[in-house]
């Protein structure tokens, strides 16, 4: 569904589980005036996520919703929805958030939740994407920004960036090169959304009203 922006400057809530380098890229893009939006809250499901410190340093409120304190996935997701909706965001950004959602949550945020995944989706959904790409001996790897649906890492793709695999690559070297691309394409896609250019309607992504191909747009550096 097309989401009307409720606030003059779009409000974003970011969910993290770890280092928060994608969160940092978003904070930097906002600070530099590249994206006109505010981050209202950064939520982590784990108290020791380093990204929480990045947010605090930038003066952004943080909150831990620790999944270990909830008896079920449903109860955890109910609390997440409560905490997120309290901020009335136009967009929810998953930036290395490593929990699987219930359909109740993904349906609730249909068309207004984005994720970045370290592979060229639909290849290598799930975890350990770089190891699996090397095992599969692919020539090209990369990163994808997609809308979140109930299918894990399976929502409609917005933007992808190709990263050539090198003969000497280890999972760590490949991950590091992919991460550089993540930091470029995620702010671009978020900017498009905040400008009202990017929409999801009936599982079809549109950009400026034009339907995107299944693989989304290809980022050209
Ligand atoms: C990123 O590589 C992101 O694509 C990945 O976790 C990392 C988080 O890094 N996300 C997933 O695997 C989600 N399925 P960051 O905390 O430094 O942004």
PDB file of C-alpha atoms and ligand atoms in Angstrom:
ATOM      1  CA  UNK A   1       0.000   0.000   0.000  1.00  0.00           C
ATOM      2  CA  UNK A   2       1.141   3.522  -0.701  1.00  0.00           C
ATOM      3  CA  UNK A   3       2.004   5.189   2.563  1.00  0.00           C
ATOM      4  CA  UNK A   4       1.164   8.819   3.015  1.00  0.00           C
ATOM      5  CA  UNK A   5       3.880  10.667   4.883  1.00  0.00           C
ATOM      6  CA  UNK A   6       2.273  11.796   8.104  1.00  0.00           C
ATOM      7  CA  UNK A   7       5.059  14.087   9.208  1.00  0.00           C
ATOM      8  CA  UNK A   8       6.618  16.879   7.191  1.00  0.00           C
ATOM      9  CA  UNK A   9      10.047  15.341   7.749  1.00  0.00           C
ATOM     10  CA  UNK A  10       9.776  11.539   7.554  1.00  0.00           C
ATOM     11  CA  UNK A  11      10.453   9.729  10.816  1.00  0.00           C
ATOM     12  CA  UNK A  12      12.549   6.572  10.877  1.00  0.00           C
ATOM     13  CA  UNK A  13      12.988   3.859  13.513  1.00  0.00           C
ATOM     14  CA  UNK A  14      16.081   1.671  13.049  1.00  0.00           C
ATOM     15  CA  UNK A  15      16.446  -1.883  14.363  1.00  0.00           C
ATOM     16  CA  UNK A  16      19.910  -3.316  14.929  1.00  0.00           C
ATOM     17  CA  UNK A  17      21.581  -6.317  16.540  1.00  0.00           C
ATOM     18  CA  UNK A  18      25.279  -5.596  16.114  1.00  0.00           C
ATOM     19  CA  UNK A  19      27.946  -3.181  14.996  1.00  0.00           C
ATOM     20  CA  UNK A  20      25.609  -0.690  13.388  1.00  0.00           C
ATOM     21  CA  UNK A  21      27.802   0.355  10.469  1.00  0.00           C
ATOM     22  CA  UNK A  22      24.718   0.594   8.235  1.00  0.00           C
ATOM     23  CA  UNK A  23      23.040   2.675  10.936  1.00  0.00           C
ATOM     24  CA  UNK A  24      26.144   4.897  10.880  1.00  0.00           C
ATOM     25  CA  UNK A  25      25.897   5.299   7.097  1.00  0.00           C
ATOM     26  CA  UNK A  26      22.273   6.382   7.498  1.00  0.00           C
ATOM     27  CA  UNK A  27      23.066   8.772  10.344  1.00  0.00           C
ATOM     28  CA  UNK A  28      25.879  10.273   8.252  1.00  0.00           C
ATOM     29  CA  UNK A  29      23.614  10.727   5.216  1.00  0.00           C
ATOM     30  CA  UNK A  30      21.046  12.515   7.381  1.00  0.00           C
ATOM     31  CA  UNK A  31      23.695  14.654   9.097  1.00  0.00           C
ATOM     32  CA  UNK A  32      25.101  15.657   5.699  1.00  0.00           C
ATOM     33  CA  UNK A  33      21.658  16.673   4.490  1.00  0.00           C
ATOM     34  CA  UNK A  34      21.574  13.960   1.827  1.00  0.00           C
ATOM     35  CA  UNK A  35      18.452  12.444   3.382  1.00  0.00           C
ATOM     36  CA  UNK A  36      15.749  14.665   4.825  1.00  0.00           C
ATOM     37  CA  UNK A  37      14.513  12.514   7.709  1.00  0.00           C
ATOM     38  CA  UNK A  38      14.917  12.036  11.438  1.00  0.00           C
ATOM     39  CA  UNK A  39      15.846   8.873  13.302  1.00  0.00           C
ATOM     40  CA  UNK A  40      13.421   8.832  16.203  1.00  0.00           C
ATOM     41  CA  UNK A  41      14.723   5.698  17.898  1.00  0.00           C
ATOM     42  CA  UNK A  42      17.281   2.930  17.535  1.00  0.00           C
ATOM     43  CA  UNK A  43      16.130  -0.410  18.916  1.00  0.00           C
ATOM     44  CA  UNK A  44      18.397  -3.363  19.604  1.00  0.00           C
ATOM     45  CA  UNK A  45      17.341  -6.852  20.615  1.00  0.00           C
ATOM     46  CA  UNK A  46      20.636  -7.282  22.423  1.00  0.00           C
ATOM     47  CA  UNK A  47      22.005  -4.955  25.110  1.00  0.00           C
ATOM     48  CA  UNK A  48      25.639  -5.128  23.951  1.00  0.00           C
ATOM     49  CA  UNK A  49      25.083  -4.117  20.315  1.00  0.00           C
ATOM     50  CA  UNK A  50      27.858  -1.646  19.497  1.00  0.00           C
ATOM     51  CA  UNK A  51      25.473   0.280  17.284  1.00  0.00           C
ATOM     52  CA  UNK A  52      23.673   1.524  20.406  1.00  0.00           C
ATOM     53  CA  UNK A  53      26.776   3.515  21.265  1.00  0.00           C
ATOM     54  CA  UNK A  54      26.908   5.011  17.779  1.00  0.00           C
ATOM     55  CA  UNK A  55      23.319   6.213  18.181  1.00  0.00           C
ATOM     56  CA  UNK A  56      23.908   7.617  21.668  1.00  0.00           C
ATOM     57  CA  UNK A  57      26.972   9.509  20.458  1.00  0.00           C
ATOM     58  CA  UNK A  58      24.776  11.118  17.800  1.00  0.00           C
ATOM     59  CA  UNK A  59      22.173  12.038  20.399  1.00  0.00           C
ATOM     60  CA  UNK A  60      19.597   9.542  19.096  1.00  0.00           C
ATOM     61  CA  UNK A  61      17.411   7.776  21.682  1.00  0.00           C
ATOM     62  CA  UNK A  62      17.997   4.041  22.048  1.00  0.00           C
ATOM     63  CA  UNK A  63      16.001   1.209  23.535  1.00  0.00           C
ATOM     64  CA  UNK A  64      16.785  -2.450  24.123  1.00  0.00           C
ATOM     65  CA  UNK A  65      13.962  -4.914  23.577  1.00  0.00           C
ATOM     66  CA  UNK A  66      15.733  -8.104  24.597  1.00  0.00           C
ATOM     67  CA  UNK A  67      14.210 -11.126  22.885  1.00  0.00           C
ATOM     68  CA  UNK A  68      15.447 -13.339  25.742  1.00  0.00           C
ATOM     69  CA  UNK A  69      12.966 -11.649  28.067  1.00  0.00           C
ATOM     70  CA  UNK A  70       9.928 -12.758  26.048  1.00  0.00           C
ATOM     71  CA  UNK A  71       8.293 -16.163  26.248  1.00  0.00           C
ATOM     72  CA  UNK A  72       7.454 -16.359  22.547  1.00  0.00           C
ATOM     73  CA  UNK A  73       8.251 -14.792  19.210  1.00  0.00           C
ATOM     74  CA  UNK A  74       4.696 -13.410  19.184  1.00  0.00           C
ATOM     75  CA  UNK A  75       5.154 -11.684  22.551  1.00  0.00           C
ATOM     76  CA  UNK A  76       8.496 -10.208  21.455  1.00  0.00           C
ATOM     77  CA  UNK A  77       7.029  -8.912  18.207  1.00  0.00           C
ATOM     78  CA  UNK A  78       4.006  -7.441  20.034  1.00  0.00           C
ATOM     79  CA  UNK A  79       6.356  -5.430  22.235  1.00  0.00           C
ATOM     80  CA  UNK A  80       8.442  -4.359  19.220  1.00  0.00           C
ATOM     81  CA  UNK A  81       5.316  -3.094  17.454  1.00  0.00           C
ATOM     82  CA  UNK A  82       4.313  -1.213  20.588  1.00  0.00           C
ATOM     83  CA  UNK A  83       7.731   0.444  20.962  1.00  0.00           C
ATOM     84  CA  UNK A  84       8.061   1.256  17.248  1.00  0.00           C
ATOM     85  CA  UNK A  85       4.535   2.618  16.817  1.00  0.00           C
ATOM     86  CA  UNK A  86       4.952   4.879  19.802  1.00  0.00           C
ATOM     87  CA  UNK A  87       7.302   6.899  17.533  1.00  0.00           C
ATOM     88  CA  UNK A  88       4.838   6.934  14.605  1.00  0.00           C
ATOM     89  CA  UNK A  89       7.522   6.360  11.975  1.00  0.00           C
ATOM     90  CA  UNK A  90       6.869   6.481   8.261  1.00  0.00           C
ATOM     91  CA  UNK A  91       9.711   3.974   7.756  1.00  0.00           C
ATOM     92  CA  UNK A  92      11.252   1.139   9.764  1.00  0.00           C
ATOM     93  CA  UNK A  93      14.834   0.317   8.752  1.00  0.00           C
ATOM     94  CA  UNK A  94      16.391  -3.059   9.554  1.00  0.00           C
ATOM     95  CA  UNK A  95      20.140  -2.551   9.765  1.00  0.00           C
ATOM     96  CA  UNK A  96      21.673  -5.888  10.678  1.00  0.00           C
ATOM     97  CA  UNK A  97      18.690  -6.957  12.789  1.00  0.00           C
ATOM     98  CA  UNK A  98      19.128 -10.690  13.244  1.00  0.00           C
ATOM     99  CA  UNK A  99      15.720 -11.898  14.474  1.00  0.00           C
ATOM    100  CA  UNK A 100      13.036 -13.547  12.380  1.00  0.00           C
ATOM    101  CA  UNK A 101       9.659 -11.798  12.537  1.00  0.00           C
ATOM    102  CA  UNK A 102       6.158 -13.206  12.787  1.00  0.00           C
ATOM    103  CA  UNK A 103       3.797 -12.500   9.865  1.00  0.00           C
ATOM    104  CA  UNK A 104       1.820 -10.315  12.285  1.00  0.00           C
ATOM    105  CA  UNK A 105       4.738  -7.895  12.439  1.00  0.00           C
ATOM    106  CA  UNK A 106       5.716  -8.022   8.772  1.00  0.00           C
ATOM    107  CA  UNK A 107       2.080  -7.507   7.714  1.00  0.00           C
ATOM    108  CA  UNK A 108       1.780  -4.569  10.098  1.00  0.00           C
ATOM    109  CA  UNK A 109       4.750  -2.826   8.438  1.00  0.00           C
ATOM    110  CA  UNK A 110       3.990  -3.930   4.882  1.00  0.00           C
ATOM    111  CA  UNK A 111       5.363  -1.354   2.466  1.00  0.00           C
ATOM    112  CA  UNK A 112       7.132   0.645   5.161  1.00  0.00           C
ATOM    113  CA  UNK A 113       9.928  -1.644   6.354  1.00  0.00           C
ATOM    114  CA  UNK A 114      13.221  -2.027   4.472  1.00  0.00           C
ATOM    115  CA  UNK A 115      16.064  -4.489   5.002  1.00  0.00           C
ATOM    116  CA  UNK A 116      19.587  -4.821   3.686  1.00  0.00           C
ATOM    117  CA  UNK A 117      20.883  -8.299   3.025  1.00  0.00           C
ATOM    118  CA  UNK A 118      24.484  -9.242   2.207  1.00  0.00           C
ATOM    119  CA  UNK A 119      23.874 -11.202  -0.990  1.00  0.00           C
ATOM    120  CA  UNK A 120      22.386 -10.840  -4.442  1.00  0.00           C
ATOM    121  CA  UNK A 121      18.906 -12.002  -3.543  1.00  0.00           C
ATOM    122  CA  UNK A 122      17.244 -14.366  -4.209  1.00  0.00           C
ATOM    123  CA  UNK A 123      20.603 -16.126  -3.786  1.00  0.00           C
ATOM    124  CA  UNK A 124      21.833 -16.924  -0.289  1.00  0.00           C
ATOM    125  CA  UNK A 125      18.930 -15.968   1.945  1.00  0.00           C
ATOM    126  CA  UNK A 126      19.595 -16.365   5.663  1.00  0.00           C
ATOM    127  CA  UNK A 127      22.977 -16.281   7.398  1.00  0.00           C
ATOM    128  CA  UNK A 128      26.626 -16.937   6.441  1.00  0.00           C
ATOM    129  CA  UNK A 129      26.039 -15.521   2.981  1.00  0.00           C
ATOM    130  CA  UNK A 130      29.702 -14.838   2.213  1.00  0.00           C
ATOM    131  CA  UNK A 131      30.847 -18.340   3.162  1.00  0.00           C
ATOM    132  CA  UNK A 132      28.080 -19.822   1.044  1.00  0.00           C
ATOM    133  CA  UNK A 133      28.874 -17.591  -1.932  1.00  0.00           C
ATOM    134  CA  UNK A 134      32.507 -18.736  -1.833  1.00  0.00           C
ATOM    135  CA  UNK A 135      31.478 -22.384  -1.479  1.00  0.00           C
ATOM    136  CA  UNK A 136      29.184 -22.001  -4.493  1.00  0.00           C
ATOM    137  CA  UNK A 137      32.109 -20.466  -6.430  1.00  0.00           C
ATOM    138  CA  UNK A 138      30.008 -17.618  -7.801  1.00  0.00           C
ATOM    139  CA  UNK A 139      31.822 -14.886  -9.732  1.00  0.00           C
ATOM    140  CA  UNK A 140      29.531 -12.135  -8.514  1.00  0.00           C
ATOM    141  CA  UNK A 141      28.270 -11.490  -5.013  1.00  0.00           C
ATOM    142  CA  UNK A 142      26.828  -8.319  -3.515  1.00  0.00           C
ATOM    143  CA  UNK A 143      24.099  -6.738  -1.442  1.00  0.00           C
ATOM    144  CA  UNK A 144      20.357  -6.167  -1.818  1.00  0.00           C
ATOM    145  CA  UNK A 145      17.895  -3.696  -0.333  1.00  0.00           C
ATOM    146  CA  UNK A 146      14.367  -5.074  -0.207  1.00  0.00           C
ATOM    147  CA  UNK A 147      10.970  -4.469   1.324  1.00  0.00           C
ATOM    148  CA  UNK A 148      10.248  -6.842   4.195  1.00  0.00           C
ATOM    149  CA  UNK A 149       7.481  -9.403   3.875  1.00  0.00           C
ATOM    150  CA  UNK A 150       6.687 -12.591   5.795  1.00  0.00           C
ATOM    151  CA  UNK A 151       9.100 -14.543   3.591  1.00  0.00           C
ATOM    152  CA  UNK A 152      12.562 -14.376   5.161  1.00  0.00           C
ATOM    153  CA  UNK A 153      14.817 -12.242   2.934  1.00  0.00           C
ATOM    154  CA  UNK A 154      12.231 -12.816   0.212  1.00  0.00           C
ATOM    155  CA  UNK A 155      10.457  -9.468  -0.060  1.00  0.00           C
ATOM    156  CA  UNK A 156      10.431  -7.415  -3.270  1.00  0.00           C
ATOM    157  CA  UNK A 157      13.884  -6.136  -4.201  1.00  0.00           C
ATOM    158  CA  UNK A 158      14.582  -2.417  -4.567  1.00  0.00           C
ATOM    159  CA  UNK A 159      18.288  -2.047  -5.290  1.00  0.00           C
ATOM    160  CA  UNK A 160      21.282  -4.350  -5.697  1.00  0.00           C
ATOM    161  CA  UNK A 161      25.001  -3.797  -5.946  1.00  0.00           C
ATOM    162  CA  UNK A 162      27.332  -6.314  -7.565  1.00  0.00           C
ATOM    163  CA  UNK A 163      30.659  -7.155  -5.963  1.00  0.00           C
ATOM    164  CA  UNK A 164      33.069  -9.315  -7.970  1.00  0.00           C
ATOM    165  CA  UNK A 165      34.445 -12.319  -6.078  1.00  0.00           C
ATOM    166  CA  UNK A 166      38.242 -12.492  -6.165  1.00  0.00           C
ATOM    167  CA  UNK A 167      40.259 -15.705  -6.269  1.00  0.00           C
ATOM    168  CA  UNK A 168      41.971 -14.967  -2.976  1.00  0.00           C
ATOM    169  CA  UNK A 169      38.773 -13.954  -1.128  1.00  0.00           C
ATOM    170  CA  UNK A 170      38.007 -15.253   2.348  1.00  0.00           C
ATOM    171  CA  UNK A 171      34.552 -14.774   3.878  1.00  0.00           C
ATOM    172  CA  UNK A 172      35.996 -11.847   5.833  1.00  0.00           C
ATOM    173  CA  UNK A 173      37.545 -10.017   2.859  1.00  0.00           C
ATOM    174  CA  UNK A 174      34.419 -10.550   0.774  1.00  0.00           C
ATOM    175  CA  UNK A 175      32.173  -9.374   3.636  1.00  0.00           C
ATOM    176  CA  UNK A 176      34.264  -6.233   4.037  1.00  0.00           C
ATOM    177  CA  UNK A 177      33.950  -5.325   0.347  1.00  0.00           C
ATOM    178  CA  UNK A 178      30.213  -6.044   0.336  1.00  0.00           C
ATOM    179  CA  UNK A 179      29.752  -3.891   3.429  1.00  0.00           C
ATOM    180  CA  UNK A 180      31.241  -0.892   1.618  1.00  0.00           C
ATOM    181  CA  UNK A 181      28.544  -1.319  -1.026  1.00  0.00           C
ATOM    182  CA  UNK A 182      25.838  -1.731   1.634  1.00  0.00           C
ATOM    183  CA  UNK A 183      26.796   1.655   3.061  1.00  0.00           C
ATOM    184  CA  UNK A 184      26.256   3.194  -0.370  1.00  0.00           C
ATOM    185  CA  UNK A 185      23.040   1.559  -1.535  1.00  0.00           C
ATOM    186  CA  UNK A 186      21.074   1.527   1.715  1.00  0.00           C
ATOM    187  CA  UNK A 187      21.065   5.327   2.173  1.00  0.00           C
ATOM    188  CA  UNK A 188      20.134   5.715  -1.512  1.00  0.00           C
ATOM    189  CA  UNK A 189      17.076   3.464  -1.166  1.00  0.00           C
ATOM    190  CA  UNK A 190      16.076   5.096   2.126  1.00  0.00           C
ATOM    191  CA  UNK A 191      16.359   8.513   0.500  1.00  0.00           C
ATOM    192  CA  UNK A 192      14.066   7.397  -2.340  1.00  0.00           C
ATOM    193  CA  UNK A 193      11.517   6.147   0.185  1.00  0.00           C
ATOM    194  CA  UNK A 194      11.675   9.338   2.247  1.00  0.00           C
ATOM    195  CA  UNK A 195      11.126  11.387  -0.898  1.00  0.00           C
ATOM    196  CA  UNK A 196       8.001   9.377  -1.671  1.00  0.00           C
ATOM    197  CA  UNK A 197       9.550   8.013  -4.864  1.00  0.00           C
ATOM    198  CA  UNK A 198       9.676   4.378  -3.750  1.00  0.00           C
ATOM    199  CA  UNK A 199       6.501   2.461  -3.054  1.00  0.00           C
ATOM    200  CA  UNK A 200       5.249  -1.065  -2.610  1.00  0.00           C
ATOM    201  CA  UNK A 201       1.844  -1.917  -3.957  1.00  0.00           C
ATOM    202  CA  UNK A 202       0.534  -5.503  -4.137  1.00  0.00           C
ATOM    203  CA  UNK A 203       4.099  -6.809  -3.789  1.00  0.00           C
ATOM    204  CA  UNK A 204       5.246  -4.719  -6.754  1.00  0.00           C
ATOM    205  CA  UNK A 205       7.925  -2.111  -6.128  1.00  0.00           C
ATOM    206  CA  UNK A 206       7.521   1.123  -8.017  1.00  0.00           C
ATOM    207  CA  UNK A 207      10.009   3.928  -8.442  1.00  0.00           C
ATOM    208  CA  UNK A 208       8.547   7.248  -9.578  1.00  0.00           C
ATOM    209  CA  UNK A 209       5.389   5.293 -10.434  1.00  0.00           C
ATOM    210  CA  UNK A 210       7.223   2.816 -12.705  1.00  0.00           C
ATOM    211  CA  UNK A 211       7.321  -0.895 -11.774  1.00  0.00           C
ATOM    212  CA  UNK A 212      10.800  -2.253 -11.056  1.00  0.00           C
ATOM    213  CA  UNK A 213      12.050  -5.595 -12.408  1.00  0.00           C
ATOM    214  CA  UNK A 214      12.140  -8.555  -9.993  1.00  0.00           C
ATOM    215  CA  UNK A 215      15.846  -7.988  -9.327  1.00  0.00           C
ATOM    216  CA  UNK A 216      15.240  -4.334  -8.471  1.00  0.00           C
ATOM    217  CA  UNK A 217      17.520  -1.629  -9.811  1.00  0.00           C
ATOM    218  CA  UNK A 218      21.240  -2.282 -10.292  1.00  0.00           C
ATOM    219  CA  UNK A 219      23.473   0.244  -8.574  1.00  0.00           C
ATOM    220  CA  UNK A 220      26.110   1.643 -10.925  1.00  0.00           C
ATOM    221  CA  UNK A 221      29.119   3.155  -9.180  1.00  0.00           C
TER     222      UNK A 221
HETATM  223  C1  LIG B   1      25.321  -6.315   7.374  1.00  0.00           C
HETATM  224  O1  LIG B   1      26.231  -6.980   6.530  1.00  0.00           O
HETATM  225  C2  LIG B   1      23.899  -6.637   6.954  1.00  0.00           C
HETATM  226  O2  LIG B   1      23.735  -6.743   5.580  1.00  0.00           O
HETATM  227  C3  LIG B   1      23.694  -7.957   7.631  1.00  0.00           C
HETATM  228  O3  LIG B   1      24.307  -7.820   8.889  1.00  0.00           O
HETATM  229  C4  LIG B   1      25.388  -6.898   8.784  1.00  0.00           C
HETATM  230  C5  LIG B   1      25.194  -5.840   9.832  1.00  0.00           C
HETATM  231  O4  LIG B   1      26.282  -4.975   9.865  1.00  0.00           O
HETATM  232  N1  LIG B   1      22.316  -8.255   7.755  1.00  0.00           N
HETATM  233  C6  LIG B   1      21.812  -9.482   7.638  1.00  0.00           C
HETATM  234  O5  LIG B   1      22.503 -10.465   7.452  1.00  0.00           O
HETATM  235  C7  LIG B   1      20.302  -9.573   7.780  1.00  0.00           C
HETATM  236  N2  LIG B   1      19.831 -10.797   7.255  1.00  0.00           N
HETATM  237  P1  LIG B   1      26.176  -3.580  10.639  1.00  0.00           P
HETATM  238  O6  LIG B   1      25.597  -3.901  12.025  1.00  0.00           O
HETATM  239  O7  LIG B   1      27.595  -3.123  10.721  1.00  0.00           O
HETATM  240  O8  LIG B   1      25.300  -2.691   9.854  1.00  0.00           O
END
